[in-house]
PDB file of C-alpha atoms in Angstrom:
ATOM      1  CA  MET A   8     196.155 183.807 216.238  1.00 65.00           C
ATOM      2  CA  ASP A   9     193.095 185.834 213.228  1.00 85.00           C
ATOM      3  CA  LEU A  10     189.839 184.646 212.043  1.00 88.00           C
ATOM      4  CA  LEU A  11     190.753 183.907 208.607  1.00 90.00           C
ATOM      5  CA  LEU A  12     193.512 181.451 209.853  1.00 91.00           C
ATOM      6  CA  MET A  13     191.091 180.013 212.176  1.00 92.00           C
ATOM      7  CA  ILE A  14     188.572 179.337 209.912  1.00 92.00           C
ATOM      8  CA  ILE A  15     190.861 177.978 207.547  1.00 92.00           C
ATOM      9  CA  MET A  16     192.805 175.209 210.226  1.00 92.00           C
ATOM     10  CA  VAL A  17     189.251 173.718 210.108  1.00 91.00           C
ATOM     11  CA  LEU A  18     188.033 173.746 206.948  1.00 91.00           C
ATOM     12  CA  LEU A  19     191.305 171.764 206.599  1.00 89.00           C
ATOM     13  CA  GLY A  20     190.733 169.470 209.133  1.00 86.00           C
ATOM     14  CA  LEU A  21     187.453 168.631 207.995  1.00 87.00           C
ATOM     15  CA  VAL A  22     188.523 168.163 203.970  1.00 83.00           C
ATOM     16  CA  GLY A  23     191.069 165.911 204.596  1.00 76.00           C
ATOM     17  CA  SER A  24     189.304 164.006 207.654  1.00 77.00           C
ATOM     18  CA  PHE A  25     186.429 163.699 205.667  1.00 81.00           C
ATOM     19  CA  PHE A  26     188.313 161.847 203.135  1.00 74.00           C
ATOM     20  CA  SER A  27     189.904 159.901 205.734  1.00 68.00           C
ATOM     21  CA  GLY A  28     186.815 158.357 206.914  1.00 68.00           C
ATOM     22  CA  LEU A  29     185.595 157.829 203.957  1.00 74.00           C
ATOM     23  CA  LEU A  30     188.676 155.747 202.126  1.00 67.00           C
ATOM     24  CA  GLY A  31     190.324 154.348 205.601  1.00 60.00           C
ATOM     25  CA  ILE A  32     193.193 156.965 205.394  1.00 65.00           C
ATOM     26  CA  GLY A  33     195.048 159.409 208.007  1.00 61.00           C
ATOM     27  CA  GLY A  34     194.138 162.362 205.655  1.00 68.00           C
ATOM     28  CA  ALA A  35     197.684 163.310 204.952  1.00 73.00           C
ATOM     29  CA  ILE A  36     197.777 162.456 202.038  1.00 71.00           C
ATOM     30  CA  ILE A  37     194.733 165.552 201.205  1.00 75.00           C
ATOM     31  CA  ASN A  38     196.477 167.590 203.912  1.00 79.00           C
ATOM     32  CA  TYR A  39     199.933 168.053 203.436  1.00 78.00           C
ATOM     33  CA  PRO A  40     199.751 169.623 199.950  1.00 79.00           C
ATOM     34  CA  LEU A  41     196.974 172.079 201.798  1.00 82.00           C
ATOM     35  CA  LEU A  42     198.329 172.570 204.913  1.00 87.00           C
ATOM     36  CA  LEU A  43     201.487 173.734 202.367  1.00 84.00           C
ATOM     37  CA  TYR A  44     200.033 176.031 199.970  1.00 84.00           C
ATOM     38  CA  VAL A  45     196.252 177.374 201.058  1.00 89.00           C
ATOM     39  CA  PRO A  46     197.053 179.229 204.025  1.00 91.00           C
ATOM     40  CA  SER A  47     199.638 181.366 202.663  1.00 89.00           C
ATOM     41  CA  MET A  48     198.345 181.583 198.678  1.00 88.00           C
ATOM     42  CA  LEU A  49     195.558 183.380 200.841  1.00 89.00           C
ATOM     43  CA  GLY A  50     197.785 185.585 203.130  1.00 86.00           C
ATOM     44  CA  ALA A  51     196.825 183.982 206.528  1.00 85.00           C
ATOM     45  CA  ALA A  52     199.884 181.984 206.974  1.00 86.00           C
ATOM     46  CA  GLN A  53     203.264 180.200 206.186  1.00 87.00           C
ATOM     47  CA  PHE A  54     204.049 177.213 207.472  1.00 89.00           C
ATOM     48  CA  SER A  55     207.412 175.590 206.980  1.00 86.00           C
ATOM     49  CA  THR A  56     207.300 171.897 206.281  1.00 83.00           C
ATOM     50  CA  HIS A  57     208.563 170.544 209.607  1.00 83.00           C
ATOM     51  CA  GLU A  58     205.355 172.304 211.099  1.00 88.00           C
ATOM     52  CA  VAL A  59     203.417 171.345 207.831  1.00 87.00           C
ATOM     53  CA  ALA A  60     204.526 167.793 209.479  1.00 84.00           C
ATOM     54  CA  SER A  61     203.551 168.161 212.904  1.00 86.00           C
ATOM     55  CA  ILE A  62     200.460 169.592 212.514  1.00 89.00           C
ATOM     56  CA  SER A  63     199.069 166.710 209.835  1.00 85.00           C
ATOM     57  CA  MET A  64     200.151 164.217 212.201  1.00 84.00           C
ATOM     58  CA  PHE A  65     198.516 165.219 214.918  1.00 87.00           C
ATOM     59  CA  GLN A  66     194.912 165.696 212.089  1.00 82.00           C
ATOM     60  CA  VAL A  67     196.198 162.437 211.470  1.00 80.00           C
ATOM     61  CA  PHE A  68     195.682 161.056 214.525  1.00 84.00           C
ATOM     62  CA  PHE A  69     192.122 162.362 215.523  1.00 80.00           C
ATOM     63  CA  ALA A  70     190.942 162.152 212.016  1.00 74.00           C
ATOM     64  CA  SER A  71     191.888 158.047 212.126  1.00 75.00           C
ATOM     65  CA  LEU A  72     190.686 158.108 216.068  1.00 78.00           C
ATOM     66  CA  ALA A  73     187.469 159.935 215.288  1.00 73.00           C
ATOM     67  CA  GLY A  74     187.485 157.422 212.055  1.00 69.00           C
ATOM     68  CA  VAL A  75     187.569 154.108 214.279  1.00 75.00           C
ATOM     69  CA  LEU A  76     184.979 155.429 217.012  1.00 76.00           C
ATOM     70  CA  ALA A  77     182.976 155.697 214.334  1.00 70.00           C
ATOM     71  CA  TYR A  78     183.464 152.346 212.797  1.00 70.00           C
ATOM     72  CA  ARG A  79     183.120 150.797 215.978  1.00 71.00           C
ATOM     73  CA  LYS A  80     179.939 152.527 217.038  1.00 71.00           C
ATOM     74  CA  LYS A  81     178.141 151.546 213.639  1.00 67.00           C
ATOM     75  CA  SER A  82     179.529 147.329 213.570  1.00 64.00           C
ATOM     76  CA  LYS A  83     177.587 147.467 216.934  1.00 62.00           C
ATOM     77  CA  THR A  84     174.414 147.924 214.448  1.00 59.00           C
ATOM     78  CA  GLY A  85     176.359 145.977 211.049  1.00 54.00           C
ATOM     79  CA  PRO A  86     179.072 143.593 209.827  1.00 53.00           C
ATOM     80  CA  SER A  87     182.679 144.920 210.937  1.00 61.00           C
ATOM     81  CA  PHE A  88     185.292 144.569 207.822  1.00 67.00           C
ATOM     82  CA  VAL A  89     188.215 145.545 210.848  1.00 75.00           C
ATOM     83  CA  HIS A  90     190.424 142.172 211.020  1.00 82.00           C
ATOM     84  CA  ARG A  91     192.193 141.905 214.254  1.00 85.00           C
ATOM     85  CA  ARG A  92     195.082 139.799 213.191  1.00 87.00           C
ATOM     86  CA  LEU A  93     195.659 141.979 210.705  1.00 90.00           C
ATOM     87  CA  VAL A  94     195.640 145.180 212.556  1.00 90.00           C
ATOM     88  CA  LEU A  95     197.645 144.086 215.725  1.00 92.00           C
ATOM     89  CA  TYR A  96     200.604 142.597 213.755  1.00 92.00           C
ATOM     90  CA  MET A  97     200.458 145.074 211.374  1.00 94.00           C
ATOM     91  CA  GLY A  98     200.178 147.891 213.961  1.00 92.00           C
ATOM     92  CA  ILE A  99     202.773 147.050 216.130  1.00 93.00           C
ATOM     93  CA  SER A 100     205.066 147.176 213.340  1.00 94.00           C
ATOM     94  CA  ILE A 101     204.143 150.507 211.868  1.00 92.00           C
ATOM     95  CA  LEU A 102     203.993 151.771 215.099  1.00 92.00           C
ATOM     96  CA  ALA A 103     208.232 151.250 215.659  1.00 92.00           C
ATOM     97  CA  GLY A 104     208.211 152.509 212.188  1.00 92.00           C
ATOM     98  CA  SER A 105     207.214 155.549 212.875  1.00 89.00           C
ATOM     99  CA  LEU A 106     208.454 156.843 215.612  1.00 88.00           C
ATOM    100  CA  ILE A 107     211.754 156.525 214.204  1.00 90.00           C
ATOM    101  CA  GLY A 108     210.685 158.466 211.461  1.00 87.00           C
ATOM    102  CA  GLY A 109     208.846 161.119 213.293  1.00 81.00           C
ATOM    103  CA  PHE A 110     211.913 161.600 215.342  1.00 82.00           C
ATOM    104  CA  THR A 111     214.079 161.607 212.678  1.00 85.00           C
ATOM    105  CA  SER A 112     211.713 163.721 210.541  1.00 81.00           C
ATOM    106  CA  GLY A 113     213.065 166.740 212.372  1.00 77.00           C
ATOM    107  CA  LEU A 114     216.664 166.408 211.590  1.00 81.00           C
ATOM    108  CA  LEU A 115     216.135 166.361 207.825  1.00 85.00           C
ATOM    109  CA  ASP A 116     215.805 169.047 205.111  1.00 84.00           C
ATOM    110  CA  GLY A 117     212.467 170.444 204.532  1.00 81.00           C
ATOM    111  CA  ASN A 118     213.372 169.342 200.472  1.00 82.00           C
ATOM    112  CA  ILE A 119     213.941 166.134 201.133  1.00 87.00           C
ATOM    113  CA  ILE A 120     210.539 165.817 203.523  1.00 85.00           C
ATOM    114  CA  ASN A 121     209.096 167.080 200.601  1.00 82.00           C
ATOM    115  CA  LEU A 122     210.821 164.838 198.450  1.00 86.00           C
ATOM    116  CA  ILE A 123     210.205 161.664 200.302  1.00 86.00           C
ATOM    117  CA  TYR A 124     206.832 162.672 200.384  1.00 80.00           C
ATOM    118  CA  GLY A 125     206.107 162.941 196.065  1.00 82.00           C
ATOM    119  CA  LEU A 126     208.368 159.873 195.868  1.00 85.00           C
ATOM    120  CA  LEU A 127     205.309 158.025 197.975  1.00 79.00           C
ATOM    121  CA  ALA A 128     202.653 159.483 196.409  1.00 77.00           C
ATOM    122  CA  MET A 129     204.107 158.134 193.304  1.00 81.00           C
ATOM    123  CA  ILE A 130     204.851 154.937 194.429  1.00 79.00           C
ATOM    124  CA  ALA A 131     200.626 154.647 195.400  1.00 71.00           C
ATOM    125  CA  VAL A 132     199.409 155.828 192.551  1.00 77.00           C
ATOM    126  CA  ILE A 133     201.142 152.653 190.591  1.00 79.00           C
ATOM    127  CA  LEU A 134     200.364 150.420 193.198  1.00 69.00           C
ATOM    128  CA  MET A 135     196.495 151.669 193.504  1.00 68.00           C
ATOM    129  CA  LEU A 136     196.370 150.875 189.602  1.00 74.00           C
ATOM    130  CA  ILE A 137     197.495 147.498 189.663  1.00 69.00           C
ATOM    131  CA  PRO A 138     194.071 145.279 189.689  1.00 63.00           C
ATOM    132  CA  GLY A 139     193.314 143.474 192.598  1.00 53.00           C
ATOM    133  CA  ARG A 140     192.557 139.539 193.878  1.00 50.00           C
ATOM    134  CA  GLY A 141     188.631 141.590 194.413  1.00 45.00           C
ATOM    135  CA  THR A 142     186.064 142.609 196.460  1.00 47.00           C
ATOM    136  CA  GLU A 143     184.351 139.901 197.932  1.00 51.00           C
ATOM    137  CA  GLU A 144     185.053 140.546 202.325  1.00 50.00           C
ATOM    138  CA  THR A 145     186.166 137.434 203.887  1.00 50.00           C
ATOM    139  CA  ARG A 146     187.209 138.863 206.795  1.00 48.00           C
ATOM    140  CA  ASP A 147     187.330 135.341 209.327  1.00 53.00           C
ATOM    141  CA  GLU A 148     188.862 133.150 206.701  1.00 63.00           C
ATOM    142  CA  LEU A 149     191.536 136.140 206.085  1.00 73.00           C
ATOM    143  CA  GLN A 150     194.709 134.794 205.138  1.00 79.00           C
ATOM    144  CA  PHE A 151     197.989 136.311 204.528  1.00 83.00           C
ATOM    145  CA  ASN A 152     202.077 136.719 204.530  1.00 88.00           C
ATOM    146  CA  LEU A 153     202.479 137.588 207.910  1.00 90.00           C
ATOM    147  CA  PHE A 154     206.462 138.696 207.132  1.00 93.00           C
ATOM    148  CA  ILE A 155     205.511 140.890 204.242  1.00 93.00           C
ATOM    149  CA  ALA A 156     202.441 142.236 206.597  1.00 93.00           C
ATOM    150  CA  MET A 157     204.365 143.087 208.867  1.00 94.00           C
ATOM    151  CA  ILE A 158     208.540 144.735 207.419  1.00 95.00           C
ATOM    152  CA  SER A 159     206.375 146.855 205.017  1.00 93.00           C
ATOM    153  CA  ALA A 160     203.756 147.748 207.933  1.00 94.00           C
ATOM    154  CA  PHE A 161     207.255 148.591 209.428  1.00 95.00           C
ATOM    155  CA  LEU A 162     208.716 150.515 206.559  1.00 93.00           C
ATOM    156  CA  VAL A 163     205.937 152.735 205.849  1.00 90.00           C
ATOM    157  CA  GLY A 164     205.424 153.686 209.462  1.00 91.00           C
ATOM    158  CA  ILE A 165     209.203 154.835 208.674  1.00 92.00           C
ATOM    159  CA  VAL A 166     208.887 157.197 205.649  1.00 89.00           C
ATOM    160  CA  SER A 167     205.108 158.270 207.187  1.00 83.00           C
ATOM    161  CA  GLY A 168     206.086 159.445 210.702  1.00 85.00           C
ATOM    162  CA  ILE A 169     208.802 161.821 208.641  1.00 87.00           C
ATOM    163  CA  VAL A 170     205.952 164.066 206.233  1.00 84.00           C
ATOM    164  CA  GLY A 171     203.670 163.634 209.343  1.00 79.00           C
ATOM    165  CA  ALA A 172     200.832 161.034 207.664  1.00 76.00           C
ATOM    166  CA  GLY A 173     199.521 158.117 209.040  1.00 72.00           C
ATOM    167  CA  GLY A 174     201.161 155.893 206.184  1.00 78.00           C
ATOM    168  CA  ALA A 175     197.225 155.109 204.686  1.00 76.00           C
ATOM    169  CA  PHE A 176     198.095 156.455 201.378  1.00 72.00           C
ATOM    170  CA  ILE A 177     200.809 153.893 200.290  1.00 79.00           C
ATOM    171  CA  LEU A 178     199.751 151.155 202.933  1.00 84.00           C
ATOM    172  CA  ILE A 179     196.265 150.476 201.327  1.00 80.00           C
ATOM    173  CA  PRO A 180     197.640 149.806 197.811  1.00 78.00           C
ATOM    174  CA  ILE A 181     200.291 147.471 199.699  1.00 85.00           C
ATOM    175  CA  MET A 182     197.185 145.705 201.104  1.00 87.00           C
ATOM    176  CA  LEU A 183     195.095 145.296 198.246  1.00 83.00           C
ATOM    177  CA  THR A 184     198.097 144.540 195.905  1.00 81.00           C
ATOM    178  CA  VAL A 185     200.751 142.727 197.496  1.00 85.00           C
ATOM    179  CA  LEU A 186     199.001 141.295 200.435  1.00 87.00           C
ATOM    180  CA  HIS A 187     195.372 140.799 198.743  1.00 84.00           C
ATOM    181  CA  ILE A 188     193.507 141.999 201.229  1.00 85.00           C
ATOM    182  CA  PRO A 189     189.030 142.789 200.112  1.00 82.00           C
ATOM    183  CA  THR A 190     188.764 146.315 199.408  1.00 77.00           C
ATOM    184  CA  ARG A 191     186.169 147.264 202.510  1.00 76.00           C
ATOM    185  CA  THR A 192     188.501 144.921 205.068  1.00 81.00           C
ATOM    186  CA  THR A 193     191.101 147.372 203.963  1.00 82.00           C
ATOM    187  CA  ILE A 194     189.681 149.717 204.522  1.00 75.00           C
ATOM    188  CA  ALA A 195     188.532 148.976 207.777  1.00 77.00           C
ATOM    189  CA  SER A 196     191.145 147.577 209.198  1.00 85.00           C
ATOM    190  CA  SER A 197     193.785 150.448 207.453  1.00 83.00           C
ATOM    191  CA  LEU A 198     191.735 152.763 209.349  1.00 78.00           C
ATOM    192  CA  ALA A 199     193.051 151.236 212.793  1.00 84.00           C
ATOM    193  CA  ILE A 200     196.394 150.729 212.379  1.00 89.00           C
ATOM    194  CA  VAL A 201     196.872 154.581 210.884  1.00 84.00           C
ATOM    195  CA  PHE A 202     194.997 155.672 214.368  1.00 85.00           C
ATOM    196  CA  ILE A 203     198.778 152.750 215.825  1.00 88.00           C
ATOM    197  CA  SER A 204     200.997 154.397 213.451  1.00 85.00           C
ATOM    198  CA  ALA A 205     199.686 158.713 214.355  1.00 84.00           C
ATOM    199  CA  ILE A 206     200.747 157.664 218.134  1.00 86.00           C
ATOM    200  CA  GLY A 207     204.638 156.870 217.260  1.00 83.00           C
ATOM    201  CA  GLY A 208     204.534 159.421 214.641  1.00 80.00           C
ATOM    202  CA  VAL A 209     203.074 161.743 217.387  1.00 84.00           C
ATOM    203  CA  ILE A 210     205.443 161.104 220.078  1.00 84.00           C
ATOM    204  CA  GLY A 211     208.692 161.913 217.304  1.00 77.00           C
ATOM    205  CA  LYS A 212     206.723 165.194 216.454  1.00 77.00           C
ATOM    206  CA  ILE A 213     206.615 166.618 220.247  1.00 81.00           C
ATOM    207  CA  THR A 214     210.046 165.236 220.310  1.00 75.00           C
ATOM    208  CA  GLY A 215     211.761 166.976 217.815  1.00 67.00           C
ATOM    209  CA  GLY A 216     209.334 170.036 218.317  1.00 65.00           C
ATOM    210  CA  ALA A 217     208.621 172.718 215.368  1.00 66.00           C
ATOM    211  CA  ILE A 218     204.538 171.965 216.867  1.00 80.00           C
ATOM    212  CA  PRO A 219     202.455 175.509 216.369  1.00 86.00           C
ATOM    213  CA  LEU A 220     200.105 174.599 218.519  1.00 85.00           C
ATOM    214  CA  TRP A 221     197.321 177.099 217.128  1.00 88.00           C
ATOM    215  CA  PRO A 222     196.718 176.111 213.729  1.00 91.00           C
ATOM    216  CA  THR A 223     196.631 172.312 214.961  1.00 90.00           C
ATOM    217  CA  LEU A 224     194.451 172.414 217.331  1.00 91.00           C
ATOM    218  CA  PHE A 225     191.310 174.539 214.733  1.00 92.00           C
ATOM    219  CA  THR A 226     193.037 171.779 212.622  1.00 89.00           C
ATOM    220  CA  VAL A 227     192.116 169.163 214.822  1.00 88.00           C
ATOM    221  CA  ILE A 228     188.606 170.673 215.600  1.00 90.00           C
ATOM    222  CA  GLY A 229     187.533 170.525 212.089  1.00 86.00           C
ATOM    223  CA  SER A 230     188.941 166.312 212.309  1.00 80.00           C
ATOM    224  CA  LEU A 231     186.780 165.104 214.622  1.00 81.00           C
ATOM    225  CA  ILE A 232     183.923 167.204 212.502  1.00 84.00           C
ATOM    226  CA  GLY A 233     185.097 165.638 209.654  1.00 80.00           C
ATOM    227  CA  ALA A 234     186.261 161.654 210.349  1.00 74.00           C
ATOM    228  CA  PRO A 235     182.470 160.587 211.328  1.00 76.00           C
ATOM    229  CA  LEU A 236     180.812 162.265 208.392  1.00 81.00           C
ATOM    230  CA  GLY A 237     183.229 159.916 205.537  1.00 78.00           C
ATOM    231  CA  SER A 238     182.579 156.790 207.550  1.00 72.00           C
ATOM    232  CA  LYS A 239     178.839 157.247 206.966  1.00 77.00           C
ATOM    233  CA  VAL A 240     179.278 158.034 203.299  1.00 80.00           C
ATOM    234  CA  SER A 241     181.970 155.203 203.344  1.00 73.00           C
ATOM    235  CA  THR A 242     179.366 151.949 203.426  1.00 71.00           C
ATOM    236  CA  LYS A 243     177.126 153.499 200.749  1.00 76.00           C
ATOM    237  CA  ILE A 244     179.716 154.296 197.894  1.00 73.00           C
ATOM    238  CA  ASN A 245     180.405 151.155 195.717  1.00 71.00           C
ATOM    239  CA  VAL A 246     184.157 149.995 196.717  1.00 60.00           C
ATOM    240  CA  LYS A 247     185.731 150.419 192.900  1.00 69.00           C
ATOM    241  CA  VAL A 248     184.049 154.029 193.386  1.00 75.00           C
ATOM    242  CA  LEU A 249     186.385 154.028 197.267  1.00 69.00           C
ATOM    243  CA  ARG A 250     189.337 152.935 195.311  1.00 65.00           C
ATOM    244  CA  TYR A 251     189.979 154.397 191.724  1.00 76.00           C
ATOM    245  CA  GLY A 252     188.256 157.887 193.693  1.00 72.00           C
ATOM    246  CA  LEU A 253     191.321 157.157 196.275  1.00 70.00           C
ATOM    247  CA  VAL A 254     194.243 157.441 192.621  1.00 77.00           C
ATOM    248  CA  VAL A 255     192.604 160.375 191.372  1.00 80.00           C
ATOM    249  CA  LEU A 256     193.265 162.005 194.984  1.00 72.00           C
ATOM    250  CA  ILE A 257     196.690 160.759 195.844  1.00 72.00           C
ATOM    251  CA  GLY A 258     197.632 161.827 191.677  1.00 79.00           C
ATOM    252  CA  ILE A 259     196.966 164.680 192.129  1.00 76.00           C
ATOM    253  CA  THR A 260     198.701 165.287 195.255  1.00 70.00           C
ATOM    254  CA  ALA A 261     201.678 164.150 194.010  1.00 75.00           C
ATOM    255  CA  ILE A 262     201.641 166.542 190.798  1.00 80.00           C
ATOM    256  CA  LYS A 263     201.245 169.362 192.692  1.00 72.00           C
ATOM    257  CA  VAL A 264     203.862 168.470 195.809  1.00 72.00           C
ATOM    258  CA  TRP A 265     206.272 167.366 192.002  1.00 78.00           C
ATOM    259  CA  SER A 266     205.530 170.858 190.398  1.00 79.00           C
ATOM    260  CA  SER A 267     206.998 172.700 193.213  1.00 72.00           C
ATOM    261  CA  ILE A 268     210.072 170.290 193.710  1.00 72.00           C
ATOM    262  CA  LEU A 269     210.516 170.904 190.534  1.00 70.00           C
TER     263      LEU A 269
END
């Protein structure tokens, strides 16, 4: 592995994990197209779709872990928006789904994986543009439909495990618009749920193979740097900015992926 590729992988991991901590996502919605296109554009490496999904899954695991630890540390000195009941039920469901998806990914054609990613991104943008219930944070009094929460988390786990994502880029819109979870509670809780999802995804990818060791390692190093920075910045930004910032990011990556498919 040469120096150029090492630097690129660290930077890509840092960028993805920064937005992971900032927006409560695993970072795969950003990193998937970056890993697929940037190394080849710069003449550093050409990763297959399956390799990109594997690298992305490991990046999500460590980025979400770093983000969760950062939020945990921050909650000791301020309010915590993580809803434990929400994390427990949706976490168990998404873990089961991501195990299935991670294993299934190795059996699918690369174009199918790209197609699934493109469809998920389109759905996420549409859901994010639907007005939510509001921004009032009532974590302790929060009420939500348990059945819908668990079923949606399970389905998200399957498809996110296939593309090497934690699933937050589709899970967050569902939590905001379908379950009506307040924004900051959604961001903080989804990061913990994504971490649980990533555990299943990583196990599935290890089982399915196609893991480039060194590129994955340096991407993870970047992730451990970026996630705490993102979570620190997130508390200083208006919730509407966070919401629509995520819409823009998902929209850009969706256009790029669909352009490559078509």
